[in-house]
PDB file of C-alpha atoms in Angstrom:
ATOM      1  CA  MET A   1       0.095  -0.024  -0.017  1.00 66.00           C
ATOM      2  CA  GLU A   2       1.546   3.205  -1.231  1.00 73.00           C
ATOM      3  CA  THR A   3       2.006   6.272   2.026  1.00 82.00           C
ATOM      4  CA  TYR A   4       1.346   9.317   1.420  1.00 82.00           C
ATOM      5  CA  VAL A   5       2.990  12.429   2.980  1.00 84.00           C
ATOM      6  CA  GLN A   6       2.624  15.814   2.614  1.00 82.00           C
ATOM      7  CA  CYS A   7       4.836  18.231   0.258  1.00 85.00           C
ATOM      8  CA  SER A   8       7.492  20.816   2.665  1.00 80.00           C
ATOM      9  CA  ASP A   9       6.316  23.650   0.326  1.00 81.00           C
ATOM     10  CA  CYS A  10       2.870  23.521  -1.033  1.00 84.00           C
ATOM     11  CA  ASP A  11       1.816  20.952   1.706  1.00 79.00           C
ATOM     12  CA  GLU A  12       0.136  18.797  -1.085  1.00 86.00           C
ATOM     13  CA  HIS A  13       0.107  14.719  -0.620  1.00 83.00           C
ATOM     14  CA  ILE A  14       2.228  12.774  -2.757  1.00 84.00           C
ATOM     15  CA  PRO A  15       3.794   9.522  -2.382  1.00 87.00           C
ATOM     16  CA  ALA A  16       6.287   9.083   0.312  1.00 79.00           C
ATOM     17  CA  SER A  17       8.632   7.786  -2.607  1.00 83.00           C
ATOM     18  CA  ALA A  18       8.534  10.384  -5.466  1.00 84.00           C
ATOM     19  CA  ALA A  19      11.498  11.707  -5.996  1.00 84.00           C
ATOM     20  CA  ASN A  20       9.778  15.144  -6.717  1.00 87.00           C
ATOM     21  CA  CYS A  21       6.686  16.927  -6.055  1.00 86.00           C
ATOM     22  CA  PRO A  22       4.379  16.434  -9.024  1.00 86.00           C
ATOM     23  CA  VAL A  23       2.545  19.566  -8.133  1.00 84.00           C
ATOM     24  CA  CYS A  24       5.383  22.472  -7.394  1.00 88.00           C
ATOM     25  CA  LEU A  25       8.346  20.346  -8.614  1.00 83.00           C
ATOM     26  CA  LYS A  26       9.861  20.893  -5.767  1.00 84.00           C
ATOM     27  CA  VAL A  27      13.269  17.969  -5.403  1.00 86.00           C
ATOM     28  CA  ARG A  28      13.036  15.886  -2.222  1.00 85.00           C
ATOM     29  CA  THR A  29      16.213  14.721  -0.648  1.00 87.00           C
ATOM     30  CA  ARG A  30      17.132  11.792   0.456  1.00 83.00           C
ATOM     31  CA  GLN A  31      16.020  12.230   4.026  1.00 84.00           C
ATOM     32  CA  GLU A  32      13.240  13.598   3.239  1.00 83.00           C
ATOM     33  CA  ILE A  33      12.077  10.183   1.470  1.00 82.00           C
ATOM     34  CA  PHE A  34      13.560   7.896   4.329  1.00 82.00           C
ATOM     35  CA  ASP A  35      11.761   9.971   7.000  1.00 82.00           C
ATOM     36  CA  GLY A  36       8.582   9.759   4.470  1.00 78.00           C
ATOM     37  CA  ILE A  37       8.575   6.111   3.987  1.00 81.00           C
ATOM     38  CA  SER A  38       9.296   5.612   7.810  1.00 80.00           C
ATOM     39  CA  GLY A  39       6.611   7.324   8.325  1.00 73.00           C
ATOM     40  CA  ASN A  40       9.029  10.035  10.495  1.00 66.00           C
ATOM     41  CA  GLU A  41       8.108  12.834   7.910  1.00 55.00           C
ATOM     42  CA  THR A  42       7.166  16.295   9.257  1.00 55.00           C
ATOM     43  CA  PRO A  43       4.142  17.127   7.376  1.00 54.00           C
ATOM     44  CA  GLY A  44       4.932  20.960   6.039  1.00 54.00           C
ATOM     45  CA  LYS A  45       2.747  22.684   7.904  1.00 52.00           C
ATOM     46  CA  ALA A  46       4.247  21.781  11.017  1.00 54.00           C
ATOM     47  CA  LYS A  47       7.651  22.851   9.756  1.00 59.00           C
ATOM     48  CA  LYS A  48       6.069  26.115   8.911  1.00 63.00           C
ATOM     49  CA  GLU A  49       4.228  26.153  12.607  1.00 65.00           C
ATOM     50  CA  ASN A  50       8.597  25.639  13.550  1.00 67.00           C
ATOM     51  CA  ARG A  51      10.024  27.860  11.226  1.00 74.00           C
ATOM     52  CA  PHE A  52       6.787  30.434  12.883  1.00 79.00           C
ATOM     53  CA  ASN A  53       7.514  29.811  16.404  1.00 79.00           C
ATOM     54  CA  ALA A  54      11.009  30.335  15.859  1.00 83.00           C
ATOM     55  CA  ALA A  55      10.347  33.745  14.230  1.00 86.00           C
ATOM     56  CA  LEU A  56       8.344  34.492  17.332  1.00 88.00           C
ATOM     57  CA  TRP A  57      10.595  33.641  20.104  1.00 89.00           C
ATOM     58  CA  MET A  58      13.393  35.966  17.930  1.00 89.00           C
ATOM     59  CA  VAL A  59      10.727  38.754  17.763  1.00 90.00           C
ATOM     60  CA  LEU A  60      10.327  38.100  21.481  1.00 88.00           C
ATOM     61  CA  GLY A  61      14.188  38.511  21.929  1.00 87.00           C
ATOM     62  CA  LEU A  62      14.432  41.330  20.369  1.00 90.00           C
ATOM     63  CA  ALA A  63      11.843  43.258  22.443  1.00 88.00           C
ATOM     64  CA  ILE A  64      13.086  41.889  25.154  1.00 92.00           C
ATOM     65  CA  LEU A  65      16.790  43.430  24.273  1.00 88.00           C
ATOM     66  CA  PHE A  66      14.949  46.947  23.429  1.00 88.00           C
ATOM     67  CA  GLY A  67      13.469  46.864  26.577  1.00 86.00           C
ATOM     68  CA  GLY A  68      16.039  46.479  28.384  1.00 85.00           C
ATOM     69  CA  PHE A  69      17.749  48.974  26.390  1.00 84.00           C
ATOM     70  CA  LYS A  70      15.383  51.384  26.940  1.00 86.00           C
ATOM     71  CA  PHE A  71      14.774  50.881  30.588  1.00 89.00           C
ATOM     72  CA  GLN A  72      19.270  51.428  31.036  1.00 88.00           C
ATOM     73  CA  ARG A  73      18.411  54.693  29.207  1.00 88.00           C
ATOM     74  CA  HIS A  74      15.894  55.671  31.859  1.00 88.00           C
ATOM     75  CA  GLN A  75      17.967  54.397  34.541  1.00 88.00           C
ATOM     76  CA  ALA A  76      20.506  56.720  33.061  1.00 90.00           C
ATOM     77  CA  GLY A  77      18.779  60.113  32.530  1.00 88.00           C
ATOM     78  CA  GLU A  78      16.445  59.199  36.131  1.00 88.00           C
ATOM     79  CA  ARG A  79      20.524  59.427  38.002  1.00 89.00           C
ATOM     80  CA  ALA A  80      21.268  61.959  35.334  1.00 90.00           C
ATOM     81  CA  ARG A  81      18.534  63.838  36.423  1.00 87.00           C
ATOM     82  CA  LYS A  82      19.023  63.548  40.220  1.00 87.00           C
ATOM     83  CA  GLU A  83      22.616  64.185  40.149  1.00 86.00           C
ATOM     84  CA  LYS A  84      21.805  67.970  38.757  1.00 87.00           C
ATOM     85  CA  ILE A  85      19.200  68.328  41.519  1.00 88.00           C
ATOM     86  CA  ASN A  86      21.652  66.902  44.525  1.00 82.00           C
ATOM     87  CA  ASN A  87      24.356  70.160  42.231  1.00 86.00           C
ATOM     88  CA  GLU A  88      21.645  72.548  42.375  1.00 85.00           C
ATOM     89  CA  ALA A  89      20.671  72.213  46.111  1.00 81.00           C
ATOM     90  CA  ARG A  90      24.170  72.338  47.236  1.00 82.00           C
ATOM     91  CA  ALA A  91      24.663  75.732  45.086  1.00 85.00           C
ATOM     92  CA  ALA A  92      22.210  77.268  46.730  1.00 82.00           C
ATOM     93  CA  GLU A  93      23.073  75.937  49.633  1.00 78.00           C
ATOM     94  CA  GLU A  94      26.714  77.138  49.356  1.00 82.00           C
ATOM     95  CA  LYS A  95      24.791  80.518  48.307  1.00 83.00           C
ATOM     96  CA  LEU A  96      23.156  80.855  51.116  1.00 82.00           C
ATOM     97  CA  PHE A  97      25.834  80.269  53.377  1.00 81.00           C
ATOM     98  CA  ALA A  98      27.540  82.678  51.789  1.00 81.00           C
ATOM     99  CA  GLN A  99      25.254  85.206  51.670  1.00 81.00           C
ATOM    100  CA  GLN A 100      24.165  84.699  55.030  1.00 80.00           C
ATOM    101  CA  ASN A 101      28.406  85.460  56.216  1.00 79.00           C
ATOM    102  CA  LYS A 102      28.289  88.694  54.317  1.00 80.00           C
ATOM    103  CA  GLN A 103      25.153  89.362  56.027  1.00 79.00           C
ATOM    104  CA  GLN A 104      26.177  88.634  59.134  1.00 79.00           C
ATOM    105  CA  GLU A 105      29.775  90.177  58.752  1.00 78.00           C
ATOM    106  CA  ALA A 106      27.949  94.010  57.435  1.00 76.00           C
ATOM    107  CA  GLU A 107      26.037  93.178  60.871  1.00 78.00           C
ATOM    108  CA  GLU A 108      29.335  92.413  63.146  1.00 74.00           C
ATOM    109  CA  ASP A 109      31.166  95.845  61.536  1.00 71.00           C
ATOM    110  CA  LYS A 110      27.840  97.726  61.409  1.00 71.00           C
ATOM    111  CA  LYS A 111      27.867  97.370  65.421  1.00 70.00           C
ATOM    112  CA  VAL A 112      31.900  98.160  65.854  1.00 65.00           C
ATOM    113  CA  ASN A 113      32.063 100.915  63.277  1.00 61.00           C
ATOM    114  CA  PRO A 114      28.659 102.563  63.678  1.00 62.00           C
ATOM    115  CA  ALA A 115      29.803 106.383  62.377  1.00 53.00           C
ATOM    116  CA  ARG A 116      30.520 104.514  59.029  1.00 55.00           C
ATOM    117  CA  TYR A 117      27.262 103.733  58.378  1.00 55.00           C
ATOM    118  CA  THR A 118      25.140 107.186  60.088  1.00 54.00           C
ATOM    119  CA  PRO A 119      24.051 109.946  57.048  1.00 52.00           C
ATOM    120  CA  LEU A 120      26.423 112.794  57.302  1.00 42.00           C
ATOM    121  CA  PRO A 121      23.534 115.774  57.699  1.00 44.00           C
ATOM    122  CA  SER A 122      22.638 118.485  55.588  1.00 44.00           C
ATOM    123  CA  LYS A 123      25.060 121.622  55.542  1.00 40.00           C
ATOM    124  CA  SER A 124      21.148 123.785  56.859  1.00 43.00           C
ATOM    125  CA  SER A 125      21.127 121.323  59.431  1.00 39.00           C
ATOM    126  CA  ARG A 126      25.114 121.133  60.840  1.00 39.00           C
ATOM    127  CA  VAL A 127      25.768 123.467  63.705  1.00 39.00           C
ATOM    128  CA  GLY A 128      29.499 125.612  64.145  1.00 40.00           C
ATOM    129  CA  VAL A 129      31.905 124.682  66.499  1.00 37.00           C
ATOM    130  CA  MET A 130      33.857 126.718  68.191  1.00 36.00           C
ATOM    131  CA  SER A 131      38.058 126.189  67.512  1.00 34.00           C
ATOM    132  CA  VAL A 132      40.126 125.775  70.154  1.00 35.00           C
ATOM    133  CA  SER A 133      42.619 128.260  70.030  1.00 34.00           C
ATOM    134  CA  SER A 134      46.784 126.954  70.202  1.00 36.00           C
ATOM    135  CA  ASP A 135      47.346 128.051  74.373  1.00 39.00           C
ATOM    136  CA  SER A 136      43.964 125.792  75.640  1.00 36.00           C
ATOM    137  CA  PRO A 137      45.647 122.934  77.139  1.00 41.00           C
ATOM    138  CA  PRO A 138      45.846 120.174  74.931  1.00 47.00           C
ATOM    139  CA  ALA A 139      42.695 117.533  74.978  1.00 43.00           C
ATOM    140  CA  PRO A 140      44.020 114.170  77.075  1.00 45.00           C
ATOM    141  CA  PRO A 141      44.421 110.885  74.605  1.00 52.00           C
ATOM    142  CA  LYS A 142      42.616 108.127  75.041  1.00 46.00           C
ATOM    143  CA  ASP A 143      42.895 105.174  76.949  1.00 51.00           C
ATOM    144  CA  PRO A 144      42.542 102.146  74.380  1.00 55.00           C
ATOM    145  CA  ASP A 145      41.285 100.512  77.007  1.00 52.00           C
ATOM    146  CA  HIS A 146      39.106 102.530  78.305  1.00 45.00           C
ATOM    147  CA  LYS A 147      36.154 100.826  76.816  1.00 62.00           C
ATOM    148  CA  ALA A 148      36.609  96.370  76.772  1.00 68.00           C
ATOM    149  CA  ASP A 149      35.706  94.765  73.473  1.00 81.00           C
ATOM    150  CA  THR A 150      31.640  93.999  73.274  1.00 88.00           C
ATOM    151  CA  HIS A 151      32.493  90.457  70.985  1.00 90.00           C
ATOM    152  CA  TRP A 152      35.297  87.868  71.236  1.00 92.00           C
ATOM    153  CA  THR A 153      36.846  87.734  68.341  1.00 94.00           C
ATOM    154  CA  VAL A 154      37.644  83.659  68.090  1.00 94.00           C
ATOM    155  CA  SER A 155      40.211  81.931  65.533  1.00 95.00           C
ATOM    156  CA  GLY A 156      41.859  78.359  65.281  1.00 95.00           C
ATOM    157  CA  GLU A 157      42.572  75.120  62.764  1.00 96.00           C
ATOM    158  CA  VAL A 158      41.065  72.498  61.748  1.00 96.00           C
ATOM    159  CA  TYR A 159      42.850  69.241  60.799  1.00 96.00           C
ATOM    160  CA  ASP A 160      42.697  65.638  59.924  1.00 94.00           C
ATOM    161  CA  LEU A 161      43.887  63.566  63.438  1.00 92.00           C
ATOM    162  CA  VAL A 162      45.034  61.120  61.981  1.00 92.00           C
ATOM    163  CA  SER A 163      47.173  62.779  58.548  1.00 92.00           C
ATOM    164  CA  LEU A 164      47.662  65.733  60.816  1.00 94.00           C
ATOM    165  CA  LYS A 165      46.463  67.972  57.385  1.00 94.00           C
ATOM    166  CA  PRO A 166      44.525  71.222  57.620  1.00 95.00           C
ATOM    167  CA  ILE A 167      40.905  70.823  56.056  1.00 95.00           C
ATOM    168  CA  PRO A 168      39.659  73.275  54.373  1.00 96.00           C
ATOM    169  CA  GLY A 169      35.751  74.330  53.801  1.00 95.00           C
ATOM    170  CA  VAL A 170      34.542  72.864  57.063  1.00 95.00           C
ATOM    171  CA  ARG A 171      31.668  74.649  58.352  1.00 95.00           C
ATOM    172  CA  LEU A 172      31.034  75.888  61.966  1.00 95.00           C
ATOM    173  CA  GLN A 173      28.414  76.666  64.016  1.00 94.00           C
ATOM    174  CA  PHE A 174      28.324  79.142  67.409  1.00 94.00           C
ATOM    175  CA  ARG A 175      24.718  78.754  68.587  1.00 91.00           C
ATOM    176  CA  ALA A 176      24.033  80.587  71.409  1.00 88.00           C
ATOM    177  CA  LYS A 177      22.820  78.120  74.762  1.00 81.00           C
ATOM    178  CA  SER A 178      20.616  80.931  75.694  1.00 77.00           C
ATOM    179  CA  GLY A 179      19.291  80.869  71.858  1.00 74.00           C
ATOM    180  CA  GLY A 180      19.504  83.774  69.291  1.00 71.00           C
ATOM    181  CA  LYS A 181      21.175  83.434  66.050  1.00 79.00           C
ATOM    182  CA  SER A 182      23.766  81.401  65.189  1.00 87.00           C
ATOM    183  CA  VAL A 183      27.425  82.704  63.807  1.00 92.00           C
ATOM    184  CA  LEU A 184      28.498  80.888  61.189  1.00 94.00           C
ATOM    185  CA  GLY A 185      32.408  80.394  60.437  1.00 95.00           C
ATOM    186  CA  LYS A 186      34.560  78.786  57.426  1.00 95.00           C
ATOM    187  CA  THR A 187      38.369  77.763  56.921  1.00 96.00           C
ATOM    188  CA  ASP A 188      40.516  78.675  54.306  1.00 96.00           C
ATOM    189  CA  SER A 189      42.583  76.646  52.081  1.00 94.00           C
ATOM    190  CA  LYS A 190      44.658  76.624  54.857  1.00 95.00           C
ATOM    191  CA  GLY A 191      41.872  75.457  57.496  1.00 95.00           C
ATOM    192  CA  ARG A 192      41.822  78.565  59.371  1.00 96.00           C
ATOM    193  CA  TYR A 193      38.774  80.848  60.343  1.00 96.00           C
ATOM    194  CA  ARG A 194      37.564  83.893  62.252  1.00 96.00           C
ATOM    195  CA  VAL A 195      34.292  84.630  63.845  1.00 95.00           C
ATOM    196  CA  ARG A 196      33.426  87.110  66.171  1.00 94.00           C
ATOM    197  CA  LEU A 197      31.152  86.199  69.217  1.00 92.00           C
ATOM    198  CA  ILE A 198      28.790  88.630  71.444  1.00 90.00           C
ATOM    199  CA  LYS A 199      30.271  88.595  75.015  1.00 86.00           C
ATOM    200  CA  SER A 200      27.230  89.194  77.538  1.00 78.00           C
ATOM    201  CA  GLY A 201      27.759  86.080  79.455  1.00 75.00           C
ATOM    202  CA  ILE A 202      27.080  84.072  76.294  1.00 82.00           C
ATOM    203  CA  ALA A 203      28.123  80.354  75.986  1.00 90.00           C
ATOM    204  CA  TYR A 204      28.422  78.706  72.714  1.00 92.00           C
ATOM    205  CA  GLN A 205      27.246  75.263  71.310  1.00 91.00           C
ATOM    206  CA  MET A 206      29.531  74.568  68.318  1.00 92.00           C
ATOM    207  CA  LYS A 207      28.826  72.236  65.255  1.00 93.00           C
ATOM    208  CA  LEU A 208      31.218  70.975  62.604  1.00 94.00           C
ATOM    209  CA  LYS A 209      30.388  70.005  59.319  1.00 94.00           C
ATOM    210  CA  HIS A 210      32.135  68.561  56.638  1.00 93.00           C
ATOM    211  CA  ARG A 211      31.395  66.168  53.116  1.00 90.00           C
ATOM    212  CA  LYS A 212      34.387  64.201  53.798  1.00 90.00           C
ATOM    213  CA  TYR A 213      34.238  63.607  57.232  1.00 92.00           C
ATOM    214  CA  SER A 214      30.878  62.070  60.043  1.00 84.00           C
ATOM    215  CA  GLY A 215      31.435  65.279  62.078  1.00 83.00           C
ATOM    216  CA  ASP A 216      32.272  64.096  65.172  1.00 89.00           C
ATOM    217  CA  TYR A 217      35.308  66.685  66.377  1.00 92.00           C
ATOM    218  CA  VAL A 218      37.362  66.857  69.620  1.00 92.00           C
ATOM    219  CA  GLU A 219      38.494  70.672  70.652  1.00 91.00           C
ATOM    220  CA  GLU A 220      43.031  71.201  70.767  1.00 87.00           C
ATOM    221  CA  SER A 221      44.517  69.939  73.558  1.00 78.00           C
ATOM    222  CA  ALA A 222      46.875  71.232  76.015  1.00 79.00           C
ATOM    223  CA  VAL A 223      49.270  69.337  73.941  1.00 84.00           C
ATOM    224  CA  PRO A 224      48.365  69.715  70.322  1.00 90.00           C
ATOM    225  CA  PHE A 225      48.289  66.735  68.686  1.00 91.00           C
ATOM    226  CA  ARG A 226      50.335  67.142  65.838  1.00 88.00           C
ATOM    227  CA  ASP A 227      52.996  67.607  68.544  1.00 91.00           C
ATOM    228  CA  GLN A 228      52.262  64.045  70.087  1.00 91.00           C
ATOM    229  CA  ALA A 229      54.151  61.072  68.684  1.00 91.00           C
ATOM    230  CA  LYS A 230      52.040  59.156  66.109  1.00 91.00           C
ATOM    231  CA  HIS A 231      51.168  55.787  68.648  1.00 91.00           C
ATOM    232  CA  ARG A 232      50.233  58.134  71.118  1.00 91.00           C
ATOM    233  CA  ARG A 233      47.795  59.728  68.695  1.00 90.00           C
ATOM    234  CA  MET A 234      46.349  56.689  67.602  1.00 91.00           C
ATOM    235  CA  ASP A 235      45.521  55.610  70.899  1.00 91.00           C
ATOM    236  CA  SER A 236      43.729  58.592  71.320  1.00 89.00           C
ATOM    237  CA  TYR A 237      41.755  58.018  68.220  1.00 90.00           C
ATOM    238  CA  ARG A 238      40.861  54.841  68.754  1.00 90.00           C
ATOM    239  CA  LEU A 239      39.635  55.634  72.188  1.00 90.00           C
ATOM    240  CA  PHE A 240      37.435  58.635  70.760  1.00 89.00           C
ATOM    241  CA  LEU A 241      35.921  56.182  68.253  1.00 87.00           C
ATOM    242  CA  GLN A 242      34.507  53.813  70.824  1.00 87.00           C
ATOM    243  CA  SER A 243      33.751  56.436  73.262  1.00 84.00           C
ATOM    244  CA  PRO A 244      30.942  59.478  73.118  1.00 86.00           C
ATOM    245  CA  LEU A 245      32.549  62.511  72.788  1.00 85.00           C
ATOM    246  CA  LEU A 246      31.247  65.357  75.516  1.00 84.00           C
ATOM    247  CA  HIS A 247      32.050  69.153  74.469  1.00 86.00           C
ATOM    248  CA  VAL A 248      31.876  72.113  76.809  1.00 87.00           C
ATOM    249  CA  PRO A 249      30.404  75.324  75.713  1.00 89.00           C
ATOM    250  CA  LEU A 250      32.772  77.842  74.344  1.00 90.00           C
ATOM    251  CA  SER A 251      32.909  80.702  76.979  1.00 88.00           C
ATOM    252  CA  PRO A 252      36.170  82.528  77.476  1.00 88.00           C
ATOM    253  CA  PRO A 253      36.413  85.190  80.281  1.00 88.00           C
ATOM    254  CA  GLU A 254      34.844  87.922  78.986  1.00 84.00           C
ATOM    255  CA  ASP A 255      38.603  90.627  79.475  1.00 86.00           C
ATOM    256  CA  GLU A 256      39.320  88.356  76.809  1.00 88.00           C
ATOM    257  CA  ASP A 257      39.076  89.466  73.226  1.00 91.00           C
ATOM    258  CA  VAL A 258      41.663  87.214  71.155  1.00 93.00           C
ATOM    259  CA  VAL A 259      40.628  83.689  71.830  1.00 92.00           C
ATOM    260  CA  ASP A 260      42.232  80.798  70.015  1.00 93.00           C
ATOM    261  CA  HIS A 261      39.934  77.663  69.603  1.00 93.00           C
ATOM    262  CA  SER A 262      41.095  75.053  66.847  1.00 94.00           C
ATOM    263  CA  PHE A 263      40.015  71.260  66.194  1.00 95.00           C
ATOM    264  CA  VAL A 264      40.560  68.449  64.817  1.00 94.00           C
ATOM    265  CA  LEU A 265      37.831  66.107  63.221  1.00 93.00           C
ATOM    266  CA  LEU A 266      38.080  62.398  62.891  1.00 91.00           C
ATOM    267  CA  PRO A 267      38.276  60.462  60.106  1.00 89.00           C
ATOM    268  CA  TYR A 268      35.791  57.713  58.495  1.00 80.00           C
ATOM    269  CA  ASP A 269      37.041  54.643  60.441  1.00 68.00           C
TER     270      ASP A 269
END
């Protein structure tokens, strides 16, 4: 009994032993003839379905790759957007900090030199002053210590406890325990700072901030850390990391006008 199979091209039923399709004249291979006679021939529609499925999987794979590429671009765009926002916020903070410092310096200068900010009276409102003759005794010289300064001029250095290098860009905040406006300062390229604090028995709490440090600090000791041996300094560093740091508010004697107050910052462990 003759066995029939489907042509892989035109799907026409043809004898399994035929060398070529009598309809589309497709030449059949020896493997196709053998599979057809033995009953293992894959029908033409099934082959087409296999090819369709393969093409479908290929399209699906390309879609996944394209989606992954789009997702990566989206993620990169989000990272760039967040970085831009952070940079703008940092720049705004720097600008605000500079404005506060400038305003604070202007207020301090106005208190120290009020005459500089007092407008001159008009010519019509000025009062004549009698000149002093040369026979009059000269006026006594003013005592420079007659009136004490109403502010402390606090300055110092901020440096790394381990490397002993000065740290520029450290922001210092001096806040009065009794309340009121904080006094801000910032170290220069050599790690130096200078602020003016109102006296009147006010004690100030201090905070130090830098983007590369945790904010933990220690006041300079009687023997400066840079003058201590390295092993002793490192022992102090490990002790500071393991113990809570307590800070005494800054309150120099009121008869002092210039105060030297330095700090060391603790690097990340």
